[in-house]
PDB file of C-alpha atoms and ligand atoms in Angstrom:
ATOM      1  CA  MET A   1       4.910   2.246  18.734  1.00 84.00           C
ATOM      2  CA  ARG A   2       4.086   1.713  15.087  1.00 97.00           C
ATOM      3  CA  THR A   3       6.776  -0.172  13.143  1.00 98.00           C
ATOM      4  CA  PRO A   4       7.741   1.793  10.023  1.00 98.00           C
ATOM      5  CA  ILE A   5       6.797   0.050   6.789  1.00 98.00           C
ATOM      6  CA  ILE A   6       8.421   0.704   3.418  1.00 98.00           C
ATOM      7  CA  ALA A   7       6.689  -1.022   0.527  1.00 98.00           C
ATOM      8  CA  GLY A   8       7.731  -1.166  -3.104  1.00 98.00           C
ATOM      9  CA  ASN A   9       4.953  -1.314  -5.680  1.00 98.00           C
ATOM     10  CA  TRP A  10       6.597  -2.603  -8.833  1.00 98.00           C
ATOM     11  CA  LYS A  11       3.393  -2.052 -10.854  1.00 98.00           C
ATOM     12  CA  MET A  12       3.593  -3.740 -14.296  1.00 98.00           C
ATOM     13  CA  ASN A  13       7.382  -3.969 -14.342  1.00 98.00           C
ATOM     14  CA  LYS A  14       9.922  -6.814 -14.168  1.00 98.00           C
ATOM     15  CA  ASN A  15       9.631 -10.251 -15.718  1.00 98.00           C
ATOM     16  CA  ILE A  16      10.744 -13.258 -13.671  1.00 98.00           C
ATOM     17  CA  LYS A  17      14.412 -12.949 -14.578  1.00 98.00           C
ATOM     18  CA  GLU A  18      14.460  -9.208 -13.871  1.00 98.00           C
ATOM     19  CA  SER A  19      12.529  -9.649 -10.626  1.00 98.00           C
ATOM     20  CA  LEU A  20      15.114 -12.109  -9.345  1.00 98.00           C
ATOM     21  CA  GLU A  21      17.963  -9.781 -10.305  1.00 98.00           C
ATOM     22  CA  LEU A  22      16.292  -6.993  -8.345  1.00 98.00           C
ATOM     23  CA  VAL A  23      15.567  -9.142  -5.307  1.00 98.00           C
ATOM     24  CA  ASN A  24      19.066 -10.556  -5.279  1.00 98.00           C
ATOM     25  CA  GLY A  25      20.430  -7.016  -5.496  1.00 98.00           C
ATOM     26  CA  ILE A  26      18.304  -5.958  -2.525  1.00 98.00           C
ATOM     27  CA  LYS A  27      19.359  -9.024  -0.533  1.00 96.00           C
ATOM     28  CA  GLU A  28      23.044  -8.174  -0.952  1.00 95.00           C
ATOM     29  CA  ASN A  29      22.513  -4.888   0.864  1.00 95.00           C
ATOM     30  CA  ASN A  30      22.242  -4.247   4.578  1.00 95.00           C
ATOM     31  CA  LEU A  31      18.606  -3.444   5.267  1.00 97.00           C
ATOM     32  CA  ALA A  32      17.430  -1.889   8.533  1.00 97.00           C
ATOM     33  CA  LYS A  33      16.024  -4.592  10.796  1.00 97.00           C
ATOM     34  CA  ASP A  34      13.554  -2.361  12.604  1.00 98.00           C
ATOM     35  CA  VAL A  35      11.730  -1.362   9.408  1.00 98.00           C
ATOM     36  CA  GLU A  36       9.183  -3.671   7.812  1.00 98.00           C
ATOM     37  CA  LYS A  37       9.978  -4.221   4.138  1.00 98.00           C
ATOM     38  CA  VAL A  38       7.430  -5.318   1.555  1.00 98.00           C
ATOM     39  CA  ILE A  39       7.741  -5.836  -2.195  1.00 98.00           C
ATOM     40  CA  CYS A  40       4.516  -5.932  -4.197  1.00 99.00           C
ATOM     41  CA  VAL A  41       5.353  -7.673  -7.428  1.00 98.00           C
ATOM     42  CA  PRO A  42       3.410  -8.746 -10.546  1.00 98.00           C
ATOM     43  CA  PHE A  43       1.404 -11.966 -10.154  1.00 98.00           C
ATOM     44  CA  THR A  44       3.716 -13.831 -12.511  1.00 98.00           C
ATOM     45  CA  ASP A  45       6.737 -13.071 -10.289  1.00 98.00           C
ATOM     46  CA  LEU A  46       5.166 -13.993  -6.942  1.00 98.00           C
ATOM     47  CA  LYS A  47       6.221 -17.617  -6.695  1.00 98.00           C
ATOM     48  CA  ASP A  48       9.832 -17.102  -7.717  1.00 98.00           C
ATOM     49  CA  VAL A  49      10.232 -13.996  -5.592  1.00 98.00           C
ATOM     50  CA  LYS A  50       8.744 -15.833  -2.602  1.00 98.00           C
ATOM     51  CA  ALA A  51      11.413 -18.519  -2.967  1.00 98.00           C
ATOM     52  CA  ALA A  52      14.133 -15.897  -3.371  1.00 98.00           C
ATOM     53  CA  ILE A  53      13.217 -14.053  -0.139  1.00 98.00           C
ATOM     54  CA  LYS A  54      12.616 -17.102   2.008  1.00 95.00           C
ATOM     55  CA  ASP A  55      15.664 -16.602   4.240  1.00 93.00           C
ATOM     56  CA  THR A  56      15.084 -12.874   4.676  1.00 97.00           C
ATOM     57  CA  ASP A  57      12.638 -10.689   6.602  1.00 97.00           C
ATOM     58  CA  ILE A  58      11.310  -9.150   3.367  1.00 98.00           C
ATOM     59  CA  LYS A  59       7.546  -9.607   3.013  1.00 98.00           C
ATOM     60  CA  LEU A  60       5.725 -10.379  -0.212  1.00 98.00           C
ATOM     61  CA  GLY A  61       2.762  -8.442  -1.554  1.00 98.00           C
ATOM     62  CA  ALA A  62       0.397  -8.723  -4.513  1.00 98.00           C
ATOM     63  CA  GLN A  63      -0.958  -5.650  -6.281  1.00 98.00           C
ATOM     64  CA  ASN A  64      -4.621  -6.697  -6.528  1.00 98.00           C
ATOM     65  CA  MET A  65      -6.929  -9.685  -6.094  1.00 98.00           C
ATOM     66  CA  HIS A  66     -10.571 -10.578  -6.641  1.00 98.00           C
ATOM     67  CA  PHE A  67     -13.040 -10.521  -3.753  1.00 98.00           C
ATOM     68  CA  GLU A  68     -14.463 -13.962  -4.548  1.00 98.00           C
ATOM     69  CA  GLU A  69     -12.622 -17.182  -3.723  1.00 97.00           C
ATOM     70  CA  SER A  70     -13.326 -18.886  -7.050  1.00 98.00           C
ATOM     71  CA  GLY A  71     -15.689 -18.810  -9.983  1.00 98.00           C
ATOM     72  CA  ALA A  72     -16.306 -17.546 -13.479  1.00 98.00           C
ATOM     73  CA  TYR A  73     -14.145 -14.401 -13.325  1.00 98.00           C
ATOM     74  CA  THR A  74     -11.898 -14.704 -16.345  1.00 98.00           C
ATOM     75  CA  GLY A  75      -8.504 -13.181 -15.825  1.00 97.00           C
ATOM     76  CA  GLU A  76      -8.882 -12.631 -12.074  1.00 98.00           C
ATOM     77  CA  ILE A  77      -6.787 -13.943  -9.180  1.00 98.00           C
ATOM     78  CA  SER A  78      -8.362 -15.390  -6.037  1.00 98.00           C
ATOM     79  CA  PRO A  79      -7.211 -14.729  -2.459  1.00 98.00           C
ATOM     80  CA  LEU A  80      -6.776 -18.497  -2.069  1.00 98.00           C
ATOM     81  CA  MET A  81      -4.268 -18.500  -4.923  1.00 98.00           C
ATOM     82  CA  LEU A  82      -2.309 -15.742  -3.205  1.00 98.00           C
ATOM     83  CA  LYS A  83      -2.482 -17.611   0.103  1.00 98.00           C
ATOM     84  CA  GLU A  84      -1.082 -20.746  -1.494  1.00 98.00           C
ATOM     85  CA  ILE A  85       2.011 -18.843  -2.602  1.00 98.00           C
ATOM     86  CA  GLY A  86       2.428 -17.292   0.846  1.00 98.00           C
ATOM     87  CA  VAL A  87       1.611 -13.688   0.058  1.00 98.00           C
ATOM     88  CA  ASP A  88       1.613 -11.483   3.184  1.00 98.00           C
ATOM     89  CA  TYR A  89       0.123  -8.245   1.821  1.00 98.00           C
ATOM     90  CA  VAL A  90      -2.153  -7.123  -0.994  1.00 98.00           C
ATOM     91  CA  ILE A  91      -2.541  -3.612  -2.351  1.00 98.00           C
ATOM     92  CA  ILE A  92      -6.233  -2.738  -2.530  1.00 98.00           C
ATOM     93  CA  GLY A  93      -7.799   0.194  -4.339  1.00 98.00           C
ATOM     94  CA  HIS A  94      -4.676   1.662  -5.898  1.00 98.00           C
ATOM     95  CA  SER A  95      -5.649   4.815  -7.799  1.00 97.00           C
ATOM     96  CA  GLU A  96      -4.522   3.221 -11.063  1.00 97.00           C
ATOM     97  CA  ARG A  97      -7.036   0.441 -10.484  1.00 97.00           C
ATOM     98  CA  ARG A  98      -9.735   2.924  -9.519  1.00 96.00           C
ATOM     99  CA  GLN A  99      -8.964   5.003 -12.616  1.00 95.00           C
ATOM    100  CA  TYR A 100      -8.384   2.374 -15.317  1.00 96.00           C
ATOM    101  CA  PHE A 101     -10.254  -0.676 -14.016  1.00 96.00           C
ATOM    102  CA  ASN A 102     -13.375   0.827 -12.469  1.00 95.00           C
ATOM    103  CA  GLU A 103     -12.481  -0.077  -8.899  1.00 97.00           C
ATOM    104  CA  THR A 104     -15.036   1.558  -6.596  1.00 98.00           C
ATOM    105  CA  ASP A 105     -15.323   2.087  -2.855  1.00 98.00           C
ATOM    106  CA  GLU A 106     -17.747  -0.854  -2.890  1.00 98.00           C
ATOM    107  CA  THR A 107     -15.373  -3.318  -4.592  1.00 98.00           C
ATOM    108  CA  VAL A 108     -12.551  -2.005  -2.421  1.00 98.00           C
ATOM    109  CA  ASN A 109     -14.640  -2.798   0.664  1.00 98.00           C
ATOM    110  CA  LYS A 110     -15.385  -6.326  -0.595  1.00 98.00           C
ATOM    111  CA  LYS A 111     -11.692  -6.917  -1.255  1.00 98.00           C
ATOM    112  CA  MET A 112     -10.775  -5.601   2.199  1.00 98.00           C
ATOM    113  CA  LYS A 113     -13.164  -8.102   3.796  1.00 98.00           C
ATOM    114  CA  THR A 114     -11.883 -10.997   1.693  1.00 98.00           C
ATOM    115  CA  ALA A 115      -8.256 -10.144   2.398  1.00 98.00           C
ATOM    116  CA  ILE A 116      -8.923  -9.962   6.132  1.00 98.00           C
ATOM    117  CA  LYS A 117     -10.842 -13.254   6.038  1.00 98.00           C
ATOM    118  CA  HIS A 118      -7.814 -14.957   4.504  1.00 98.00           C
ATOM    119  CA  SER A 119      -5.251 -13.202   6.704  1.00 98.00           C
ATOM    120  CA  ILE A 120      -3.684 -11.304   3.833  1.00 98.00           C
ATOM    121  CA  LYS A 121      -2.906  -7.807   5.101  1.00 98.00           C
ATOM    122  CA  PRO A 122      -4.446  -5.069   2.976  1.00 98.00           C
ATOM    123  CA  ILE A 123      -2.499  -1.995   1.931  1.00 98.00           C
ATOM    124  CA  LEU A 124      -5.484   0.231   1.276  1.00 98.00           C
ATOM    125  CA  CYS A 125      -4.823   3.164  -1.061  1.00 98.00           C
ATOM    126  CA  VAL A 126      -6.732   6.423  -0.893  1.00 98.00           C
ATOM    127  CA  GLY A 127      -6.073   9.843  -2.384  1.00 98.00           C
ATOM    128  CA  GLU A 128      -7.517  12.745  -4.301  1.00 97.00           C
ATOM    129  CA  THR A 129      -7.027  14.056  -7.850  1.00 94.00           C
ATOM    130  CA  LEU A 130      -5.464  17.439  -8.574  1.00 93.00           C
ATOM    131  CA  GLU A 131      -8.856  18.836  -9.505  1.00 93.00           C
ATOM    132  CA  GLN A 132     -10.339  17.714  -6.187  1.00 95.00           C
ATOM    133  CA  ARG A 133      -7.464  19.289  -4.270  1.00 93.00           C
ATOM    134  CA  GLU A 134      -7.726  22.538  -6.198  1.00 91.00           C
ATOM    135  CA  SER A 135     -11.398  22.740  -5.325  1.00 95.00           C
ATOM    136  CA  ASN A 136     -10.616  22.048  -1.636  1.00 96.00           C
ATOM    137  CA  LYS A 137     -12.459  18.754  -1.659  1.00 97.00           C
ATOM    138  CA  GLU A 138      -9.500  16.516  -0.811  1.00 97.00           C
ATOM    139  CA  LYS A 139     -10.517  15.773   2.776  1.00 98.00           C
ATOM    140  CA  GLU A 140     -14.114  15.047   1.878  1.00 98.00           C
ATOM    141  CA  ILE A 141     -12.932  12.649  -0.867  1.00 98.00           C
ATOM    142  CA  VAL A 142     -10.451  10.831   1.329  1.00 98.00           C
ATOM    143  CA  LYS A 143     -12.980  10.570   4.190  1.00 98.00           C
ATOM    144  CA  THR A 144     -15.507   8.964   1.824  1.00 98.00           C
ATOM    145  CA  GLN A 145     -12.862   6.527   0.563  1.00 98.00           C
ATOM    146  CA  ILE A 146     -11.851   5.557   4.117  1.00 98.00           C
ATOM    147  CA  GLU A 147     -15.418   5.149   5.355  1.00 98.00           C
ATOM    148  CA  GLY A 148     -16.311   3.150   2.247  1.00 98.00           C
ATOM    149  CA  ALA A 149     -13.297   0.861   2.502  1.00 98.00           C
ATOM    150  CA  PHE A 150     -13.774   0.118   6.222  1.00 98.00           C
ATOM    151  CA  LYS A 151     -17.557  -0.341   6.069  1.00 98.00           C
ATOM    152  CA  ASP A 152     -18.581  -3.268   8.352  1.00 98.00           C
ATOM    153  CA  ILE A 153     -14.966  -4.128   9.156  1.00 98.00           C
ATOM    154  CA  LYS A 154     -14.624  -5.066  12.795  1.00 97.00           C
ATOM    155  CA  VAL A 155     -12.400  -3.266  15.224  1.00 98.00           C
ATOM    156  CA  GLU A 156     -10.424  -6.446  15.997  1.00 97.00           C
ATOM    157  CA  ASP A 157      -9.352  -6.669  12.350  1.00 97.00           C
ATOM    158  CA  VAL A 158      -8.214  -3.157  11.646  1.00 98.00           C
ATOM    159  CA  GLU A 159      -4.748  -3.227  13.177  1.00 96.00           C
ATOM    160  CA  ASN A 160      -3.594  -5.438  10.304  1.00 96.00           C
ATOM    161  CA  VAL A 161      -4.641  -2.917   7.710  1.00 98.00           C
ATOM    162  CA  VAL A 162      -2.063  -0.481   6.344  1.00 98.00           C
ATOM    163  CA  VAL A 163      -3.439   2.675   4.763  1.00 98.00           C
ATOM    164  CA  ALA A 164      -1.495   4.447   2.006  1.00 98.00           C
ATOM    165  CA  TYR A 165      -2.312   8.061   1.291  1.00 98.00           C
ATOM    166  CA  GLU A 166      -1.366   8.585  -2.344  1.00 97.00           C
ATOM    167  CA  PRO A 167      -2.470  11.894  -3.834  1.00 96.00           C
ATOM    168  CA  ILE A 168      -3.004  11.036  -7.490  1.00 94.00           C
ATOM    169  CA  TRP A 169      -1.301  14.195  -8.704  1.00 91.00           C
ATOM    170  CA  ALA A 170       1.926  13.097  -6.988  1.00 92.00           C
ATOM    171  CA  ILE A 171       2.108   9.598  -8.483  1.00 90.00           C
ATOM    172  CA  GLY A 172       4.799   9.156 -11.117  1.00 85.00           C
ATOM    173  CA  THR A 173       4.893  12.891 -11.716  1.00 87.00           C
ATOM    174  CA  GLY A 174       7.952  13.792  -9.695  1.00 83.00           C
ATOM    175  CA  LYS A 175       5.731  16.100  -7.622  1.00 82.00           C
ATOM    176  CA  THR A 176       5.733  15.040  -4.000  1.00 81.00           C
ATOM    177  CA  ALA A 177       3.199  16.408  -1.570  1.00 86.00           C
ATOM    178  CA  SER A 178       5.112  18.621   0.848  1.00 93.00           C
ATOM    179  CA  SER A 179       5.881  16.750   4.038  1.00 94.00           C
ATOM    180  CA  ASN A 180       3.517  19.149   5.847  1.00 96.00           C
ATOM    181  CA  ASP A 181       0.647  18.481   3.429  1.00 95.00           C
ATOM    182  CA  ALA A 182       1.232  14.746   3.680  1.00 96.00           C
ATOM    183  CA  GLU A 183       1.334  14.935   7.476  1.00 97.00           C
ATOM    184  CA  ASP A 184      -1.815  17.046   7.535  1.00 97.00           C
ATOM    185  CA  MET A 185      -3.810  14.553   5.456  1.00 98.00           C
ATOM    186  CA  ILE A 186      -2.424  11.553   7.295  1.00 98.00           C
ATOM    187  CA  SER A 187      -3.434  13.123  10.630  1.00 98.00           C
ATOM    188  CA  PHE A 188      -6.891  13.652   9.161  1.00 98.00           C
ATOM    189  CA  ILE A 189      -7.033   9.984   8.072  1.00 98.00           C
ATOM    190  CA  ARG A 190      -6.127   8.940  11.613  1.00 98.00           C
ATOM    191  CA  GLU A 191      -8.868  11.185  13.018  1.00 98.00           C
ATOM    192  CA  THR A 192     -11.337   9.592  10.611  1.00 98.00           C
ATOM    193  CA  LEU A 193     -10.188   6.131  11.727  1.00 98.00           C
ATOM    194  CA  ASN A 194     -10.463   7.286  15.329  1.00 98.00           C
ATOM    195  CA  SER A 195     -14.078   8.261  14.814  1.00 98.00           C
ATOM    196  CA  LEU A 196     -14.708   4.730  13.477  1.00 98.00           C
ATOM    197  CA  TYR A 197     -12.554   2.675  15.829  1.00 98.00           C
ATOM    198  CA  GLY A 198     -11.440   4.825  18.758  1.00 98.00           C
ATOM    199  CA  ASP A 199      -7.964   4.410  20.227  1.00 97.00           C
ATOM    200  CA  VAL A 200      -7.133   1.405  18.029  1.00 97.00           C
ATOM    201  CA  SER A 201      -6.564   3.935  15.259  1.00 97.00           C
ATOM    202  CA  GLU A 202      -3.290   4.793  16.994  1.00 97.00           C
ATOM    203  CA  ASN A 203      -2.000   1.355  15.992  1.00 97.00           C
ATOM    204  CA  ILE A 204      -2.915   1.544  12.307  1.00 98.00           C
ATOM    205  CA  ARG A 205       0.033   2.363  10.085  1.00 98.00           C
ATOM    206  CA  ILE A 206      -0.460   5.045   7.473  1.00 98.00           C
ATOM    207  CA  GLN A 207       1.995   5.452   4.606  1.00 98.00           C
ATOM    208  CA  TYR A 208       2.559   8.276   2.186  1.00 97.00           C
ATOM    209  CA  GLY A 209       2.989   7.474  -1.516  1.00 97.00           C
ATOM    210  CA  GLY A 210       3.704   9.598  -4.582  1.00 96.00           C
ATOM    211  CA  SER A 211       7.191  10.278  -5.957  1.00 94.00           C
ATOM    212  CA  VAL A 212       8.949   9.112  -2.799  1.00 96.00           C
ATOM    213  CA  LYS A 213      12.672   8.767  -3.460  1.00 97.00           C
ATOM    214  CA  PRO A 214      15.915   8.563  -1.502  1.00 98.00           C
ATOM    215  CA  ALA A 215      16.188  12.372  -1.567  1.00 97.00           C
ATOM    216  CA  ASN A 216      12.870  13.042   0.198  1.00 96.00           C
ATOM    217  CA  VAL A 217      12.187   9.937   2.269  1.00 98.00           C
ATOM    218  CA  LYS A 218      13.987  11.180   5.389  1.00 97.00           C
ATOM    219  CA  GLU A 219      11.953  14.358   5.635  1.00 97.00           C
ATOM    220  CA  LEU A 220       8.690  12.495   5.121  1.00 97.00           C
ATOM    221  CA  MET A 221       9.560   9.790   7.661  1.00 98.00           C
ATOM    222  CA  ALA A 222      10.536  12.424  10.236  1.00 97.00           C
ATOM    223  CA  LYS A 223       6.857  13.392  10.489  1.00 97.00           C
ATOM    224  CA  LYS A 224       5.089  12.010  13.525  1.00 97.00           C
ATOM    225  CA  GLU A 225       2.039  10.622  11.736  1.00 97.00           C
ATOM    226  CA  ILE A 226       3.774   9.226   8.641  1.00 98.00           C
ATOM    227  CA  ASP A 227       4.582   5.572   9.303  1.00 98.00           C
ATOM    228  CA  GLY A 228       5.998   4.546   5.974  1.00 98.00           C
ATOM    229  CA  ALA A 229       6.025   4.888   2.237  1.00 98.00           C
ATOM    230  CA  LEU A 230       4.479   3.105  -0.720  1.00 98.00           C
ATOM    231  CA  VAL A 231       6.925   3.586  -3.532  1.00 98.00           C
ATOM    232  CA  GLY A 232       6.623   2.988  -7.272  1.00 98.00           C
ATOM    233  CA  GLY A 233       9.492   4.108  -9.524  1.00 97.00           C
ATOM    234  CA  ALA A 234      12.219   4.299  -6.883  1.00 98.00           C
ATOM    235  CA  SER A 235      11.511   0.747  -5.712  1.00 98.00           C
ATOM    236  CA  LEU A 236      12.704  -0.674  -9.030  1.00 98.00           C
ATOM    237  CA  LYS A 237      16.403  -0.220  -8.281  1.00 98.00           C
ATOM    238  CA  ALA A 238      18.063  -2.235  -5.518  1.00 98.00           C
ATOM    239  CA  GLY A 239      20.218   0.684  -4.369  1.00 98.00           C
ATOM    240  CA  ASP A 240      17.328   3.136  -4.177  1.00 98.00           C
ATOM    241  CA  PHE A 241      15.009   0.685  -2.414  1.00 98.00           C
ATOM    242  CA  THR A 242      17.754   0.031   0.132  1.00 98.00           C
ATOM    243  CA  LYS A 243      18.166   3.772   0.758  1.00 98.00           C
ATOM    244  CA  LEU A 244      14.417   4.092   1.255  1.00 98.00           C
ATOM    245  CA  VAL A 245      14.347   1.256   3.783  1.00 98.00           C
ATOM    246  CA  ASN A 246      17.349   2.714   5.595  1.00 98.00           C
ATOM    247  CA  PHE A 247      15.916   6.224   5.679  1.00 97.00           C
TER     248      PHE A 247
HETATM  249  P1  13P B 301       5.720   6.647  -7.716  1.00 87.21           P
HETATM  250  O1  13P B 301       6.558   6.418  -6.493  1.00 87.21           O
HETATM  251  O2  13P B 301       6.333   6.123  -8.976  1.00 87.21           O
HETATM  252  O3  13P B 301       5.243   8.056  -7.799  1.00 87.21           O
HETATM  253  O4  13P B 301       4.397   5.734  -7.518  1.00 87.21           O
HETATM  254  C1  13P B 301       3.674   5.849  -6.348  1.00 87.21           C
HETATM  255  C2  13P B 301       2.685   4.740  -6.289  1.00 87.21           C
HETATM  256  O5  13P B 301       1.692   4.760  -6.998  1.00 87.21           O
HETATM  257  C3  13P B 301       2.961   3.630  -5.396  1.00 87.21           C
HETATM  258  O6  13P B 301       1.845   2.794  -5.270  1.00 87.21           O
END
C-alpha cells in the first residue's frame, strides 16, 4: 500500500510572517492522519516553519538545492544547510527550474544523488510541454527525464523518491490534465520505473501536479496509479490545502 502524499509547493510566495499565518491556519484544521502532508516553502521561511510544525505530522520541504555540499557557488543552498534545519523533502527538477534556470537531466541526476546521500527525500518533477504533447512526444520526453534522473541510483534508495508528473501546460494555467490522461502517463512512469527497478517500482509514489484544486482532487486521487498531488496555487490558502489533504 502506498501512503497518499499531498505536497504544497509555495513557489516564490509568502514572507516569514505570511508563512506562519498560513501554517497556523493549516494547523487549526483537522487534517487526515493517513495522508502524508508536505509543505515546500521558500528557503527564507524554512527555519520558522520548521519550528511552527514541530508538534504536527506535517513534513517540511525545500524547493531546490545545490548538488555540492559546499564551495564557491554564490547564491546556492547546500544539502547540509537543509539538513541542519531538518528538511524532510526537496523538490528536484521542477519545470520552472528547468525552464528558467537551465536545470538539465544531468544536474537533476546529481541533485537526486546528493539528496539521497543526505537522506533528504527527493520529489522529482517530470513533464512535457504543450508542443511536445501535440506532437505525440510526451512519453518519449518523460521516459528520457525519468531515465536521466535515476541514472546510477541504486534500487535500495528508490523507495524514498517521490515522482511528480507535472505536464507543463497544466501548471498555473487552470487546465488540468484529465484524470484519465494523468493516470495513463503515471502508469507509463511506473512501467518505466519497473523496467529499471522491477517490483520495487510498485512502492514508489507518483503524484500528479498542474492546477490541482479542491474541485478536482477527489477524481484524480480516485485513480489507482495516482498516489498524490503536488500543488502550487491552491496550497497557498489554509482552507484549500486542508480540502486537498482531506480529499
Ligand atoms: P499549480 O497548482 O499552481 O498549477 O502549480 C503546479 C506546480 O507547479 C506544483 O509544483
